[in-house]
Amino acid sequence: MRYLIFLSIGLTLLSCKTTSKINSEAPQTEETFEQKNRASVTLLSRIQRLPGVILKNGVPVFTKSESSIQSNIEPLYILNGYAVGNSFESLTGLVESVNVKKIQALSNSDAAFYGVRGASGVIKILTYK
């Protein structure tokens, strides 16, 4: 009888370990899937997917700035820690979507670090190269 109890407890513990391994591998699979598909998605499309960012006249702008007087000012673009400027056109000449590792949108107090240039928001881009 004791052996049956120990056997059931042992099997229960083994099944818990197996489940935790499966759950820890899931984010890696999702990340790998996104890395494989990054070549087929344009940079503009990837930026447009960021929270609070919309397209206006073909360029990304933050939704908060749409109702303000400065509605046609683009956000500040930061590429690998360096300020590129407030022009999406200049950014597309410097980086391709396939080389982008991470894109982050900053607005309000998060963008205050960049001063007046970041008043319309900041889009930070980190590349593999």
XYZ file of N, CA and C in Angstrom:
387
model
N 0.813 -1.192 0.000
C 0.000 0.000 0.000
C 0.861 1.261 0.000
N 1.936 1.265 0.818
C 2.818 2.419 0.893
C 3.489 2.682 -0.450
N 3.869 1.611 -1.107
C 4.531 1.752 -2.398
C 3.608 2.403 -3.421
N 2.342 2.097 -3.359
C 1.360 2.682 -4.275
C 1.207 4.178 -4.016
N 1.232 4.584 -2.770
C 1.127 6.004 -2.420
C 2.375 6.749 -2.892
N 3.562 6.192 -2.629
C 4.804 6.828 -3.066
C 4.881 6.901 -4.588
N 4.402 5.860 -5.239
C 4.410 5.838 -6.698
C 3.498 6.925 -7.269
N 2.328 7.105 -6.693
C 1.402 8.134 -7.192
C 1.939 9.539 -6.923
N 2.583 9.752 -5.781
C 3.177 11.056 -5.483
C 4.331 11.332 -6.441
N 5.146 10.335 -6.698
C 6.273 10.496 -7.620
C 5.813 10.825 -9.029
N 4.777 10.135 -9.499
C 4.238 10.419 -10.837
C 3.648 11.820 -10.907
N 3.004 12.250 -9.848
C 2.432 13.600 -9.809
C 3.530 14.650 -9.903
N 4.620 14.460 -9.168
C 5.728 15.406 -9.217
C 6.389 15.417 -10.586
N 6.536 14.280 -11.202
C 7.121 14.218 -12.536
C 6.247 14.930 -13.562
N 4.949 14.790 -13.451
C 4.054 15.452 -14.403
C 4.084 16.964 -14.217
N 4.285 17.448 -13.003
C 4.392 18.886 -12.765
C 5.653 19.438 -13.412
N 6.756 18.724 -13.319
C 7.996 19.180 -13.935
C 7.871 19.245 -15.441
N 7.235 18.261 -16.034
C 7.062 18.233 -17.482
C 6.209 19.401 -17.940
N 5.150 19.726 -17.218
C 4.276 20.838 -17.580
C 5.019 22.157 -17.504
N 5.842 22.356 -16.484
C 6.564 23.621 -16.361
C 7.568 23.789 -17.486
N 8.156 22.711 -17.960
C 9.088 22.810 -19.073
C 8.368 23.197 -20.352
N 7.199 22.663 -20.569
C 6.440 22.986 -21.773
C 6.041 24.452 -21.765
N 5.569 24.963 -20.627
C 5.149 26.363 -20.534
C 6.325 27.316 -20.694
N 7.511 26.940 -20.221
C 8.663 27.837 -20.338
C 9.183 27.895 -21.759
N 8.890 26.896 -22.597
C 9.348 26.898 -23.979
C 8.418 27.672 -24.903
N 7.188 27.909 -24.509
C 6.205 28.573 -25.370
C 6.627 29.983 -25.793
N 7.116 30.869 -24.894
C 7.525 32.205 -25.344
C 8.668 32.167 -26.343
N 9.563 31.211 -26.215
C 10.660 31.107 -27.153
C 10.152 30.772 -28.543
N 9.152 29.918 -28.625
C 8.569 29.553 -29.914
C 7.900 30.756 -30.546
N 7.170 31.540 -29.755
C 6.504 32.737 -30.270
C 7.535 33.759 -30.742
N 8.611 33.926 -29.990
C 9.664 34.867 -30.366
C 10.337 34.425 -31.661
N 10.577 33.139 -31.809
C 11.186 32.612 -33.028
C 10.273 32.844 -34.221
N 8.975 32.660 -34.043
C 8.010 32.883 -35.111
C 8.037 34.334 -35.574
N 8.107 35.275 -34.629
C 8.162 36.694 -34.987
C 9.468 37.026 -35.704
N 10.567 36.427 -35.276
C 11.850 36.677 -35.927
C 11.844 36.178 -37.369
N 11.208 35.060 -37.631
C 11.145 34.525 -38.987
C 10.307 35.405 -39.898
N 9.266 36.026 -39.353
C 8.355 36.817 -40.169
C 8.715 38.295 -40.250
N 9.774 38.728 -39.609
C 10.104 40.144 -39.602
C 10.480 40.657 -40.983
N 10.930 39.795 -41.883
C 11.317 40.220 -43.228
C 10.099 40.527 -44.085
N 8.970 39.904 -43.799
C 7.790 40.098 -44.628
C 6.930 41.280 -44.183
N 7.216 41.870 -43.028
C 6.439 43.001 -42.508
C 7.274 44.273 -42.645
N 6.684 45.311 -43.207
C 7.416 46.561 -43.410
C 7.640 47.279 -42.082
N 8.604 48.170 -42.070
C 8.902 48.954 -40.875
C 7.714 49.836 -40.511
N 7.081 50.423 -41.496
C 5.915 51.272 -41.250
C 4.795 50.474 -40.594
N 4.572 49.269 -41.056
C 3.536 48.418 -40.485
C 3.867 48.022 -39.048
N 5.129 47.743 -38.783
C 5.533 47.385 -37.424
C 5.368 48.565 -36.471
N 5.678 49.768 -36.932
C 5.516 50.955 -36.089
C 4.036 51.240 -35.869
N 3.229 51.040 -36.894
C 1.793 51.290 -36.793
C 1.132 50.375 -35.765
N 1.684 49.214 -35.516
C 1.132 48.262 -34.556
C 1.404 48.652 -33.103
N 2.273 49.620 -32.885
C 2.586 50.048 -31.522
C 1.373 50.713 -30.890
N 1.196 50.555 -29.577
C 0.055 51.189 -28.917
C 0.148 52.712 -28.957
N -0.938 53.351 -29.358
C -0.997 54.809 -29.398
C -0.481 55.425 -30.676
N -0.080 54.625 -31.653
C 0.466 55.140 -32.910
C -0.517 54.878 -34.039
N -0.773 55.909 -34.853
C -1.624 55.784 -36.031
C -0.888 56.363 -37.234
N -1.414 56.110 -38.417
C -0.857 56.701 -39.627
C -1.673 57.923 -40.003
N -0.984 59.010 -40.307
C -1.642 60.221 -40.757
C -0.821 60.759 -41.928
N -1.448 60.857 -43.081
C -0.760 61.267 -44.317
C 0.424 60.351 -44.633
N 0.282 59.071 -44.290
C 1.313 58.095 -44.620
C 2.493 58.034 -43.679
N 2.465 58.788 -42.579
C 3.559 58.746 -41.600
C 2.984 58.471 -40.210
N 3.754 57.814 -39.356
C 3.263 57.523 -38.008
C 3.223 58.768 -37.122
N 2.142 58.902 -36.374
C 2.005 59.946 -35.351
C 1.306 59.315 -34.152
N 1.506 59.897 -32.997
C 0.835 59.415 -31.796
C -0.593 59.938 -31.760
N -1.510 59.157 -31.256
C -2.922 59.538 -31.231
C -3.165 60.745 -30.344
N -2.380 60.920 -29.299
C -2.575 62.071 -28.406
C -2.318 63.390 -29.111
N -1.439 63.385 -30.111
C -1.092 64.624 -30.794
C -2.052 64.956 -31.929
N -2.991 64.040 -32.228
C -3.911 64.279 -33.334
C -4.839 65.459 -33.042
N -5.257 65.625 -31.796
C -6.184 66.697 -31.462
C -5.476 68.007 -31.120
N -4.174 67.977 -30.988
C -3.453 69.188 -30.616
C -3.085 70.011 -31.844
N -2.539 71.176 -31.609
C -2.145 72.083 -32.686
C -0.996 71.482 -33.488
N -0.124 70.720 -32.842
C 1.043 70.149 -33.493
C 0.723 68.772 -34.083
N -0.441 68.591 -34.666
C -0.886 67.263 -35.090
C -0.091 66.688 -36.251
N 0.592 67.507 -37.020
C 1.329 66.972 -38.154
C 2.826 66.846 -37.878
N 3.238 66.952 -36.624
C 4.640 66.775 -36.276
C 4.863 65.302 -35.950
N 5.844 64.728 -36.609
C 6.146 63.314 -36.396
C 6.902 63.132 -35.086
N 6.882 61.906 -34.567
C 7.646 61.642 -33.340
C 9.145 61.655 -33.610
N 9.898 61.739 -32.554
C 11.354 61.666 -32.651
C 11.740 60.195 -32.785
N 12.630 59.897 -33.721
C 13.092 58.527 -33.928
C 14.485 58.367 -33.327
N 14.639 57.342 -32.488
C 15.908 57.015 -31.860
C 16.335 55.656 -32.403
N 17.477 55.604 -33.061
C 17.976 54.365 -33.644
C 19.246 53.948 -32.910
N 19.169 52.833 -32.209
C 20.304 52.306 -31.430
C 20.897 53.350 -30.485
N 20.040 54.159 -29.867
C 20.480 55.141 -28.885
C 20.831 56.506 -29.445
N 20.801 56.674 -30.761
C 21.123 57.959 -31.384
C 19.875 58.588 -31.983
N 19.691 59.878 -31.754
C 18.543 60.596 -32.311
C 18.719 60.763 -33.815
N 17.760 60.266 -34.583
C 17.809 60.343 -36.043
C 17.097 61.594 -36.531
N 16.037 61.980 -35.843
C 15.266 63.154 -36.233
C 13.786 62.865 -36.221
N 13.002 63.822 -36.706
C 11.552 63.700 -36.702
C 10.999 63.378 -38.091
N 11.731 62.648 -38.893
C 11.290 62.326 -40.238
C 11.352 60.824 -40.471
N 10.202 60.236 -40.777
C 10.162 58.808 -41.054
C 10.950 58.481 -42.320
N 10.951 59.390 -43.273
C 11.690 59.174 -44.523
C 13.190 59.002 -44.261
N 13.749 59.807 -43.368
C 15.176 59.667 -43.068
C 15.456 58.357 -42.342
N 14.508 57.884 -41.564
C 14.669 56.619 -40.851
C 14.688 55.442 -41.821
N 13.814 55.453 -42.812
C 13.742 54.334 -43.750
C 15.016 54.211 -44.580
N 15.752 55.289 -44.742
C 17.023 55.223 -45.451
C 18.138 54.618 -44.616
N 17.932 54.547 -43.304
C 18.977 54.049 -42.409
C 18.789 52.604 -41.957
N 17.565 52.124 -41.938
C 17.307 50.793 -41.381
C 16.225 50.083 -42.189
N 16.394 48.780 -42.326
C 15.395 47.936 -42.972
C 14.667 47.133 -41.897
N 13.440 46.771 -42.176
C 12.620 46.047 -41.207
C 13.253 44.722 -40.774
N 13.942 44.074 -41.674
C 14.543 42.776 -41.362
C 15.627 42.894 -40.293
N 16.250 44.045 -40.153
C 17.322 44.244 -39.175
C 16.825 44.740 -37.818
N 15.535 45.020 -37.687
C 14.993 45.573 -36.449
C 14.736 44.461 -35.441
N 15.313 44.625 -34.266
C 15.146 43.662 -33.183
C 13.965 44.036 -32.290
N 13.849 45.329 -31.964
C 12.812 45.767 -31.030
C 12.398 47.196 -31.357
N 11.098 47.472 -31.244
C 10.577 48.824 -31.430
C 9.752 49.169 -30.193
N 9.961 50.379 -29.683
C 9.272 50.811 -28.474
C 8.727 52.213 -28.681
N 7.492 52.445 -28.274
C 6.862 53.762 -28.376
C 6.836 54.417 -26.999
N 7.296 55.669 -26.925
C 7.286 56.435 -25.678
C 6.470 57.701 -25.885
N 5.637 58.012 -24.935
C 4.871 59.258 -25.011
C 4.742 59.845 -23.614
N 4.271 61.074 -23.574
C 4.060 61.803 -22.319
C 5.328 61.876 -21.477
N 5.254 61.442 -20.219
C 6.394 61.589 -19.316
C 7.560 60.677 -19.708
N 7.288 59.568 -20.372
C 8.371 58.680 -20.810
C 9.237 59.359 -21.865
N 8.631 60.204 -22.703
C 9.358 60.889 -23.774
C 9.990 62.200 -23.299
N 9.697 62.629 -22.074
C 10.214 63.896 -21.563
C 11.740 63.909 -21.471
N 12.348 62.761 -21.373
C 13.802 62.665 -21.324
C 14.445 63.284 -22.567
N 13.736 63.250 -23.697
C 14.269 63.750 -24.967
C 13.940 65.219 -25.218
N 13.332 65.881 -24.254
C 13.090 67.320 -24.327
C 12.059 67.712 -25.370
N 12.252 68.891 -25.957
C 11.301 69.459 -26.905
C 11.178 68.583 -28.155
N 12.277 67.985 -28.578
C 12.241 67.140 -29.780
C 11.342 65.923 -29.595
N 11.173 65.472 -28.368
C 10.321 64.322 -28.081
C 8.921 64.691 -27.642
N 8.524 65.956 -27.818
C 7.210 66.411 -27.376
C 6.073 65.693 -28.097
N 6.281 65.278 -29.328
C 5.249 64.559 -30.083
C 5.382 63.055 -29.922
N 6.198 62.605 -29.002
C 6.416 61.184 -28.769
C 7.774 60.748 -29.299
N 8.175 59.560 -28.891
C 9.470 59.004 -29.287
C 9.268 57.555 -29.700
N 9.896 57.182 -30.804
C 9.893 55.784 -31.222
C 11.345 55.323 -31.214
N 11.626 54.377 -30.295
C 12.978 53.847 -30.150
C 13.084 52.541 -30.928
N 14.146 52.431 -31.716
C 14.361 51.243 -32.532
C 15.732 50.666 -32.212
N 15.763 49.388 -31.946
C 17.004 48.678 -31.689
C 17.196 47.640 -32.790
N 18.380 47.626 -33.387
C 18.646 46.693 -34.490
C 19.601 45.594 -34.052
N 19.696 44.568 -34.864
C 20.630 43.475 -34.607
C 22.057 43.884 -34.900
N 22.234 44.788 -35.846
C 23.579 45.173 -36.277
C 24.023 46.447 -35.626
